[in-house]
């Protein structure tokens, strides 16, 4: 399973890149707005730090506008993935960009039917939002299970399942159990993956016993 980080905070990305766990980055217009910086500058900086796929989202709502923006974003760096909304216009643009050899991420996916049409449009990634489905009382993971099963039925579908809107380590574990290709994690959730209270407690006990021996390994 690949790990992407879901942020446009370049300081966070630099720090997390050092963990060796980062396979890529996803951004969206809200995250870029939060950074307070110009989108092209942020994306260029992220692409220079992380060699893996970096999603940059269009904001036009018609396919011609999306294509213009997508082509502009794609020339910022070779690892830019153009992110498009899961609308009829978005999928039209996705098909053209895919045919041009640009990587695409179709986002705001909330149903298995939407995931099917994203795969038919040749999306490199589809981003189902599990947390936002949970928020409205639905089961986000059920959607991941459906998409993984459907894509497995059709080997011609090359689209990877990129689980987005992740809120907790359990989302990551459950997505991994289902065989989803990628999880995009907010930095805080990525850090939570390392933690367990019994690890901290056990380490404290080991170190305290070790101190009593008066030894040092080197
Ligand atoms: O980047 C898309 C997605 O991960 C957003 O998550 O937490 O705003 O629902 P969230």
PDB file of C-alpha atoms and ligand atoms in Angstrom:
ATOM      1  CA  UNK A   1       0.000   0.000   0.000  1.00  0.00           C
ATOM      2  CA  UNK A   2       1.250   3.465  -0.884  1.00  0.00           C
ATOM      3  CA  UNK A   3       1.048   6.440   1.497  1.00  0.00           C
ATOM      4  CA  UNK A   4       0.400   9.935   0.229  1.00  0.00           C
ATOM      5  CA  UNK A   5       0.150  12.927   2.546  1.00  0.00           C
ATOM      6  CA  UNK A   6      -2.886  15.185   2.143  1.00  0.00           C
ATOM      7  CA  UNK A   7      -1.557  18.699   2.706  1.00  0.00           C
ATOM      8  CA  UNK A   8      -0.143  21.777   0.960  1.00  0.00           C
ATOM      9  CA  UNK A   9       2.020  22.668   3.969  1.00  0.00           C
ATOM     10  CA  UNK A  10       5.525  22.368   2.532  1.00  0.00           C
ATOM     11  CA  UNK A  11       7.227  22.457   5.955  1.00  0.00           C
ATOM     12  CA  UNK A  12       5.155  19.407   7.011  1.00  0.00           C
ATOM     13  CA  UNK A  13       5.928  17.678   3.707  1.00  0.00           C
ATOM     14  CA  UNK A  14       9.691  18.244   4.101  1.00  0.00           C
ATOM     15  CA  UNK A  15       9.579  16.791   7.602  1.00  0.00           C
ATOM     16  CA  UNK A  16       7.471  13.782   6.651  1.00  0.00           C
ATOM     17  CA  UNK A  17       9.560  13.099   3.535  1.00  0.00           C
ATOM     18  CA  UNK A  18      12.418  12.341   5.965  1.00  0.00           C
ATOM     19  CA  UNK A  19      10.385   9.446   7.427  1.00  0.00           C
ATOM     20  CA  UNK A  20      10.912   7.505   4.197  1.00  0.00           C
ATOM     21  CA  UNK A  21       7.198   6.630   4.189  1.00  0.00           C
ATOM     22  CA  UNK A  22       5.947   9.216   1.709  1.00  0.00           C
ATOM     23  CA  UNK A  23       5.086   7.889  -1.731  1.00  0.00           C
ATOM     24  CA  UNK A  24       3.292  11.039  -2.891  1.00  0.00           C
ATOM     25  CA  UNK A  25       1.217  14.090  -1.998  1.00  0.00           C
ATOM     26  CA  UNK A  26      -2.363  15.189  -2.600  1.00  0.00           C
ATOM     27  CA  UNK A  27      -3.650  18.749  -2.426  1.00  0.00           C
ATOM     28  CA  UNK A  28      -7.018  20.353  -3.059  1.00  0.00           C
ATOM     29  CA  UNK A  29      -8.180  23.983  -3.434  1.00  0.00           C
ATOM     30  CA  UNK A  30      -9.041  24.218   0.294  1.00  0.00           C
ATOM     31  CA  UNK A  31      -5.550  23.036   1.300  1.00  0.00           C
ATOM     32  CA  UNK A  32      -3.901  25.465  -1.148  1.00  0.00           C
ATOM     33  CA  UNK A  33      -6.079  28.290   0.242  1.00  0.00           C
ATOM     34  CA  UNK A  34      -4.933  27.344   3.762  1.00  0.00           C
ATOM     35  CA  UNK A  35      -1.282  27.653   2.681  1.00  0.00           C
ATOM     36  CA  UNK A  36      -1.906  31.305   1.711  1.00  0.00           C
ATOM     37  CA  UNK A  37       0.489  30.885  -1.244  1.00  0.00           C
ATOM     38  CA  UNK A  38       0.285  30.860  -5.032  1.00  0.00           C
ATOM     39  CA  UNK A  39      -0.729  27.399  -6.220  1.00  0.00           C
ATOM     40  CA  UNK A  40       1.960  26.996  -8.906  1.00  0.00           C
ATOM     41  CA  UNK A  41       4.705  27.894  -6.377  1.00  0.00           C
ATOM     42  CA  UNK A  42       3.409  25.419  -3.798  1.00  0.00           C
ATOM     43  CA  UNK A  43       3.094  22.594  -6.326  1.00  0.00           C
ATOM     44  CA  UNK A  44       6.572  23.256  -7.764  1.00  0.00           C
ATOM     45  CA  UNK A  45       8.083  23.226  -4.266  1.00  0.00           C
ATOM     46  CA  UNK A  46       6.305  19.992  -3.298  1.00  0.00           C
ATOM     47  CA  UNK A  47       7.370  18.310  -6.556  1.00  0.00           C
ATOM     48  CA  UNK A  48      10.996  19.205  -5.856  1.00  0.00           C
ATOM     49  CA  UNK A  49      10.832  17.547  -2.410  1.00  0.00           C
ATOM     50  CA  UNK A  50       8.754  14.447  -3.212  1.00  0.00           C
ATOM     51  CA  UNK A  51       9.615  12.503  -6.373  1.00  0.00           C
ATOM     52  CA  UNK A  52       6.322  10.557  -6.311  1.00  0.00           C
ATOM     53  CA  UNK A  53       2.934  11.655  -7.666  1.00  0.00           C
ATOM     54  CA  UNK A  54       1.739  15.106  -6.528  1.00  0.00           C
ATOM     55  CA  UNK A  55      -1.961  15.864  -7.126  1.00  0.00           C
ATOM     56  CA  UNK A  56      -2.863  19.427  -8.116  1.00  0.00           C
ATOM     57  CA  UNK A  57      -6.556  20.163  -8.574  1.00  0.00           C
ATOM     58  CA  UNK A  58      -8.225  22.210 -11.304  1.00  0.00           C
ATOM     59  CA  UNK A  59     -10.864  24.774 -10.332  1.00  0.00           C
ATOM     60  CA  UNK A  60     -12.643  25.285 -13.666  1.00  0.00           C
ATOM     61  CA  UNK A  61     -15.987  23.510 -13.914  1.00  0.00           C
ATOM     62  CA  UNK A  62     -16.190  23.080 -17.700  1.00  0.00           C
ATOM     63  CA  UNK A  63     -14.021  20.542 -19.511  1.00  0.00           C
ATOM     64  CA  UNK A  64     -12.343  23.123 -21.788  1.00  0.00           C
ATOM     65  CA  UNK A  65     -11.324  25.193 -18.757  1.00  0.00           C
ATOM     66  CA  UNK A  66     -10.203  22.078 -16.883  1.00  0.00           C
ATOM     67  CA  UNK A  67      -8.053  21.064 -19.839  1.00  0.00           C
ATOM     68  CA  UNK A  68      -6.380  24.476 -19.965  1.00  0.00           C
ATOM     69  CA  UNK A  69      -5.688  24.448 -16.233  1.00  0.00           C
ATOM     70  CA  UNK A  70      -4.697  20.779 -16.240  1.00  0.00           C
ATOM     71  CA  UNK A  71      -2.165  21.243 -19.041  1.00  0.00           C
ATOM     72  CA  UNK A  72      -0.710  24.258 -17.207  1.00  0.00           C
ATOM     73  CA  UNK A  73      -0.429  22.310 -13.944  1.00  0.00           C
ATOM     74  CA  UNK A  74       1.061  19.264 -15.713  1.00  0.00           C
ATOM     75  CA  UNK A  75       3.953  21.286 -17.111  1.00  0.00           C
ATOM     76  CA  UNK A  76       5.036  22.459 -13.628  1.00  0.00           C
ATOM     77  CA  UNK A  77       6.833  19.144 -13.045  1.00  0.00           C
ATOM     78  CA  UNK A  78       6.914  15.613 -14.436  1.00  0.00           C
ATOM     79  CA  UNK A  79       5.317  14.171 -11.269  1.00  0.00           C
ATOM     80  CA  UNK A  80       2.197  16.378 -11.266  1.00  0.00           C
ATOM     81  CA  UNK A  81      -1.074  14.433 -11.291  1.00  0.00           C
ATOM     82  CA  UNK A  82      -3.996  16.542 -12.485  1.00  0.00           C
ATOM     83  CA  UNK A  83      -6.903  16.255 -10.062  1.00  0.00           C
ATOM     84  CA  UNK A  84     -10.393  16.639 -11.523  1.00  0.00           C
ATOM     85  CA  UNK A  85     -13.840  16.551  -9.926  1.00  0.00           C
ATOM     86  CA  UNK A  86     -16.061  13.548 -10.533  1.00  0.00           C
ATOM     87  CA  UNK A  87     -18.520  15.301 -12.831  1.00  0.00           C
ATOM     88  CA  UNK A  88     -19.395  14.642 -16.447  1.00  0.00           C
ATOM     89  CA  UNK A  89     -17.171  17.586 -17.450  1.00  0.00           C
ATOM     90  CA  UNK A  90     -14.373  16.344 -15.187  1.00  0.00           C
ATOM     91  CA  UNK A  91     -14.454  12.899 -16.773  1.00  0.00           C
ATOM     92  CA  UNK A  92     -14.448  14.384 -20.268  1.00  0.00           C
ATOM     93  CA  UNK A  93     -11.262  16.278 -19.377  1.00  0.00           C
ATOM     94  CA  UNK A  94      -9.854  13.173 -17.663  1.00  0.00           C
ATOM     95  CA  UNK A  95     -10.194  11.128 -20.851  1.00  0.00           C
ATOM     96  CA  UNK A  96      -8.379  13.757 -22.939  1.00  0.00           C
ATOM     97  CA  UNK A  97      -5.566  14.261 -20.399  1.00  0.00           C
ATOM     98  CA  UNK A  98      -5.130  10.490 -20.019  1.00  0.00           C
ATOM     99  CA  UNK A  99      -4.870  10.120 -23.806  1.00  0.00           C
ATOM    100  CA  UNK A 100      -2.214  12.867 -23.760  1.00  0.00           C
ATOM    101  CA  UNK A 101      -0.192  10.846 -21.245  1.00  0.00           C
ATOM    102  CA  UNK A 102      -0.947  13.011 -18.200  1.00  0.00           C
ATOM    103  CA  UNK A 103      -1.655  11.273 -14.889  1.00  0.00           C
ATOM    104  CA  UNK A 104      -5.067  12.048 -13.410  1.00  0.00           C
ATOM    105  CA  UNK A 105      -6.815  11.773 -10.044  1.00  0.00           C
ATOM    106  CA  UNK A 106     -10.610  11.898 -10.150  1.00  0.00           C
ATOM    107  CA  UNK A 107     -11.766  13.259  -6.828  1.00  0.00           C
ATOM    108  CA  UNK A 108     -14.957  13.714  -4.786  1.00  0.00           C
ATOM    109  CA  UNK A 109     -16.060  10.127  -5.452  1.00  0.00           C
ATOM    110  CA  UNK A 110     -18.948   9.084  -3.219  1.00  0.00           C
ATOM    111  CA  UNK A 111     -20.443   6.067  -5.024  1.00  0.00           C
ATOM    112  CA  UNK A 112     -19.385   2.847  -6.745  1.00  0.00           C
ATOM    113  CA  UNK A 113     -21.177   3.993  -9.912  1.00  0.00           C
ATOM    114  CA  UNK A 114     -18.967   7.103  -9.957  1.00  0.00           C
ATOM    115  CA  UNK A 115     -15.873   4.926  -9.505  1.00  0.00           C
ATOM    116  CA  UNK A 116     -16.888   2.824 -12.511  1.00  0.00           C
ATOM    117  CA  UNK A 117     -17.195   5.842 -14.802  1.00  0.00           C
ATOM    118  CA  UNK A 118     -13.865   7.240 -13.496  1.00  0.00           C
ATOM    119  CA  UNK A 119     -12.147   3.976 -14.462  1.00  0.00           C
ATOM    120  CA  UNK A 120     -13.824   4.036 -17.881  1.00  0.00           C
ATOM    121  CA  UNK A 121     -12.483   7.584 -18.367  1.00  0.00           C
ATOM    122  CA  UNK A 122      -8.976   6.185 -17.771  1.00  0.00           C
ATOM    123  CA  UNK A 123      -8.275   7.915 -14.445  1.00  0.00           C
ATOM    124  CA  UNK A 124      -4.912   6.988 -12.942  1.00  0.00           C
ATOM    125  CA  UNK A 125      -6.447   7.297  -9.457  1.00  0.00           C
ATOM    126  CA  UNK A 126      -9.978   7.569  -8.101  1.00  0.00           C
ATOM    127  CA  UNK A 127     -10.416   9.279  -4.718  1.00  0.00           C
ATOM    128  CA  UNK A 128     -13.380   8.020  -2.653  1.00  0.00           C
ATOM    129  CA  UNK A 129     -13.888  10.216   0.449  1.00  0.00           C
ATOM    130  CA  UNK A 130     -14.464   7.830   3.354  1.00  0.00           C
ATOM    131  CA  UNK A 131     -14.570  10.352   6.222  1.00  0.00           C
ATOM    132  CA  UNK A 132     -17.177  12.564   4.588  1.00  0.00           C
ATOM    133  CA  UNK A 133     -19.422   9.506   4.003  1.00  0.00           C
ATOM    134  CA  UNK A 134     -18.997   8.457   7.660  1.00  0.00           C
ATOM    135  CA  UNK A 135     -19.879  12.051   8.642  1.00  0.00           C
ATOM    136  CA  UNK A 136     -23.321  11.720   7.059  1.00  0.00           C
ATOM    137  CA  UNK A 137     -23.999   8.337   8.664  1.00  0.00           C
ATOM    138  CA  UNK A 138     -22.920   6.135   5.740  1.00  0.00           C
ATOM    139  CA  UNK A 139     -20.079   3.601   5.773  1.00  0.00           C
ATOM    140  CA  UNK A 140     -17.095   4.946   3.836  1.00  0.00           C
ATOM    141  CA  UNK A 141     -15.281   1.608   4.015  1.00  0.00           C
ATOM    142  CA  UNK A 142     -18.205  -0.186   2.404  1.00  0.00           C
ATOM    143  CA  UNK A 143     -17.623   2.026  -0.633  1.00  0.00           C
ATOM    144  CA  UNK A 144     -13.915   1.074  -0.679  1.00  0.00           C
ATOM    145  CA  UNK A 145     -14.856  -2.630  -0.522  1.00  0.00           C
ATOM    146  CA  UNK A 146     -17.274  -2.187  -3.435  1.00  0.00           C
ATOM    147  CA  UNK A 147     -14.774  -0.332  -5.616  1.00  0.00           C
ATOM    148  CA  UNK A 148     -11.921  -2.776  -4.927  1.00  0.00           C
ATOM    149  CA  UNK A 149     -14.218  -5.693  -5.791  1.00  0.00           C
ATOM    150  CA  UNK A 150     -15.558  -4.076  -8.955  1.00  0.00           C
ATOM    151  CA  UNK A 151     -12.103  -3.072 -10.236  1.00  0.00           C
ATOM    152  CA  UNK A 152     -10.838  -6.619  -9.564  1.00  0.00           C
ATOM    153  CA  UNK A 153     -13.611  -7.946 -11.809  1.00  0.00           C
ATOM    154  CA  UNK A 154     -12.274  -5.961 -14.758  1.00  0.00           C
ATOM    155  CA  UNK A 155      -8.496  -6.222 -15.246  1.00  0.00           C
ATOM    156  CA  UNK A 156      -8.784  -3.658 -18.068  1.00  0.00           C
ATOM    157  CA  UNK A 157      -9.523  -1.042 -15.383  1.00  0.00           C
ATOM    158  CA  UNK A 158      -6.080   0.293 -14.463  1.00  0.00           C
ATOM    159  CA  UNK A 159      -7.358   2.939 -12.037  1.00  0.00           C
ATOM    160  CA  UNK A 160      -5.865   2.806  -8.528  1.00  0.00           C
ATOM    161  CA  UNK A 161      -8.093   3.227  -5.481  1.00  0.00           C
ATOM    162  CA  UNK A 162      -6.805   6.233  -3.510  1.00  0.00           C
ATOM    163  CA  UNK A 163      -8.623   6.346  -0.182  1.00  0.00           C
ATOM    164  CA  UNK A 164      -9.155  10.000   0.809  1.00  0.00           C
ATOM    165  CA  UNK A 165     -10.799  11.961   3.616  1.00  0.00           C
ATOM    166  CA  UNK A 166      -9.095   9.674   6.118  1.00  0.00           C
ATOM    167  CA  UNK A 167      -9.698  10.566   9.754  1.00  0.00           C
ATOM    168  CA  UNK A 168      -7.989   7.834  11.799  1.00  0.00           C
ATOM    169  CA  UNK A 169      -5.464   4.984  11.725  1.00  0.00           C
ATOM    170  CA  UNK A 170      -8.399   2.526  11.622  1.00  0.00           C
ATOM    171  CA  UNK A 171      -9.377   3.925   8.223  1.00  0.00           C
ATOM    172  CA  UNK A 172      -5.862   3.057   7.042  1.00  0.00           C
ATOM    173  CA  UNK A 173      -5.928  -0.450   8.527  1.00  0.00           C
ATOM    174  CA  UNK A 174      -9.355  -1.197   7.075  1.00  0.00           C
ATOM    175  CA  UNK A 175      -8.375   0.181   3.654  1.00  0.00           C
ATOM    176  CA  UNK A 176      -5.250  -2.020   3.740  1.00  0.00           C
ATOM    177  CA  UNK A 177      -7.333  -5.094   4.656  1.00  0.00           C
ATOM    178  CA  UNK A 178      -9.517  -4.413   1.628  1.00  0.00           C
ATOM    179  CA  UNK A 179      -6.500  -4.098  -0.675  1.00  0.00           C
ATOM    180  CA  UNK A 180      -6.888  -0.406  -1.566  1.00  0.00           C
ATOM    181  CA  UNK A 181      -3.836   0.827  -3.494  1.00  0.00           C
ATOM    182  CA  UNK A 182      -3.197   4.155  -1.754  1.00  0.00           C
ATOM    183  CA  UNK A 183      -4.192   6.058   1.385  1.00  0.00           C
ATOM    184  CA  UNK A 184      -3.800   9.823   1.469  1.00  0.00           C
ATOM    185  CA  UNK A 185      -3.367  10.882   5.064  1.00  0.00           C
ATOM    186  CA  UNK A 186      -3.521  14.188   6.897  1.00  0.00           C
ATOM    187  CA  UNK A 187      -0.083  14.655   8.560  1.00  0.00           C
ATOM    188  CA  UNK A 188      -1.581  14.170  12.043  1.00  0.00           C
ATOM    189  CA  UNK A 189      -3.001  10.758  11.104  1.00  0.00           C
ATOM    190  CA  UNK A 190       0.280   9.716   9.473  1.00  0.00           C
ATOM    191  CA  UNK A 191       2.078  10.477  12.762  1.00  0.00           C
ATOM    192  CA  UNK A 192      -0.586   8.572  14.740  1.00  0.00           C
ATOM    193  CA  UNK A 193       0.313   5.410  12.809  1.00  0.00           C
ATOM    194  CA  UNK A 194       3.578   5.155  14.737  1.00  0.00           C
ATOM    195  CA  UNK A 195       2.040   5.445  18.181  1.00  0.00           C
ATOM    196  CA  UNK A 196       0.833   2.892  20.708  1.00  0.00           C
ATOM    197  CA  UNK A 197       0.729   3.497  24.485  1.00  0.00           C
ATOM    198  CA  UNK A 198       2.141   0.013  25.137  1.00  0.00           C
ATOM    199  CA  UNK A 199       5.152   0.853  22.937  1.00  0.00           C
ATOM    200  CA  UNK A 200       5.868   3.954  25.068  1.00  0.00           C
ATOM    201  CA  UNK A 201       5.290   2.051  28.316  1.00  0.00           C
ATOM    202  CA  UNK A 202       7.436  -0.896  27.206  1.00  0.00           C
ATOM    203  CA  UNK A 203      10.278   1.363  26.059  1.00  0.00           C
ATOM    204  CA  UNK A 204      10.268   3.264  29.370  1.00  0.00           C
ATOM    205  CA  UNK A 205      10.563  -0.043  31.255  1.00  0.00           C
ATOM    206  CA  UNK A 206      13.378  -1.340  29.015  1.00  0.00           C
ATOM    207  CA  UNK A 207      15.360   1.882  29.374  1.00  0.00           C
ATOM    208  CA  UNK A 208      14.894   2.071  33.119  1.00  0.00           C
ATOM    209  CA  UNK A 209      16.086  -1.562  33.548  1.00  0.00           C
ATOM    210  CA  UNK A 210      18.995  -0.869  31.210  1.00  0.00           C
ATOM    211  CA  UNK A 211      20.059   2.182  33.212  1.00  0.00           C
ATOM    212  CA  UNK A 212      20.291   0.013  36.345  1.00  0.00           C
ATOM    213  CA  UNK A 213      22.929  -2.218  34.689  1.00  0.00           C
ATOM    214  CA  UNK A 214      25.351   0.737  34.325  1.00  0.00           C
ATOM    215  CA  UNK A 215      26.256  -0.635  30.873  1.00  0.00           C
ATOM    216  CA  UNK A 216      26.500   1.158  27.551  1.00  0.00           C
ATOM    217  CA  UNK A 217      26.379  -0.720  24.235  1.00  0.00           C
ATOM    218  CA  UNK A 218      29.223   1.232  22.629  1.00  0.00           C
TER     219      UNK A 218
HETATM  220  O1  LIG B   1      -7.993  15.893  -0.357  1.00  0.00           O
HETATM  221  C1  LIG B   1      -9.221  15.268  -0.361  1.00  0.00           C
HETATM  222  C2  LIG B   1      -9.669  14.718   0.981  1.00  0.00           C
HETATM  223  O2  LIG B   1      -8.681  13.920   1.539  1.00  0.00           O
HETATM  224  C3  LIG B   1     -10.247  15.742   1.915  1.00  0.00           C
HETATM  225  O3  LIG B   1     -10.476  15.238   3.192  1.00  0.00           O
HETATM  226  O4  LIG B   1     -10.888  15.667   5.609  1.00  0.00           O
HETATM  227  O5  LIG B   1     -11.479  17.446   3.915  1.00  0.00           O
HETATM  228  O6  LIG B   1     -12.807  15.336   4.106  1.00  0.00           O
HETATM  229  P1  LIG B   1     -11.480  15.964   4.252  1.00  0.00           P
END
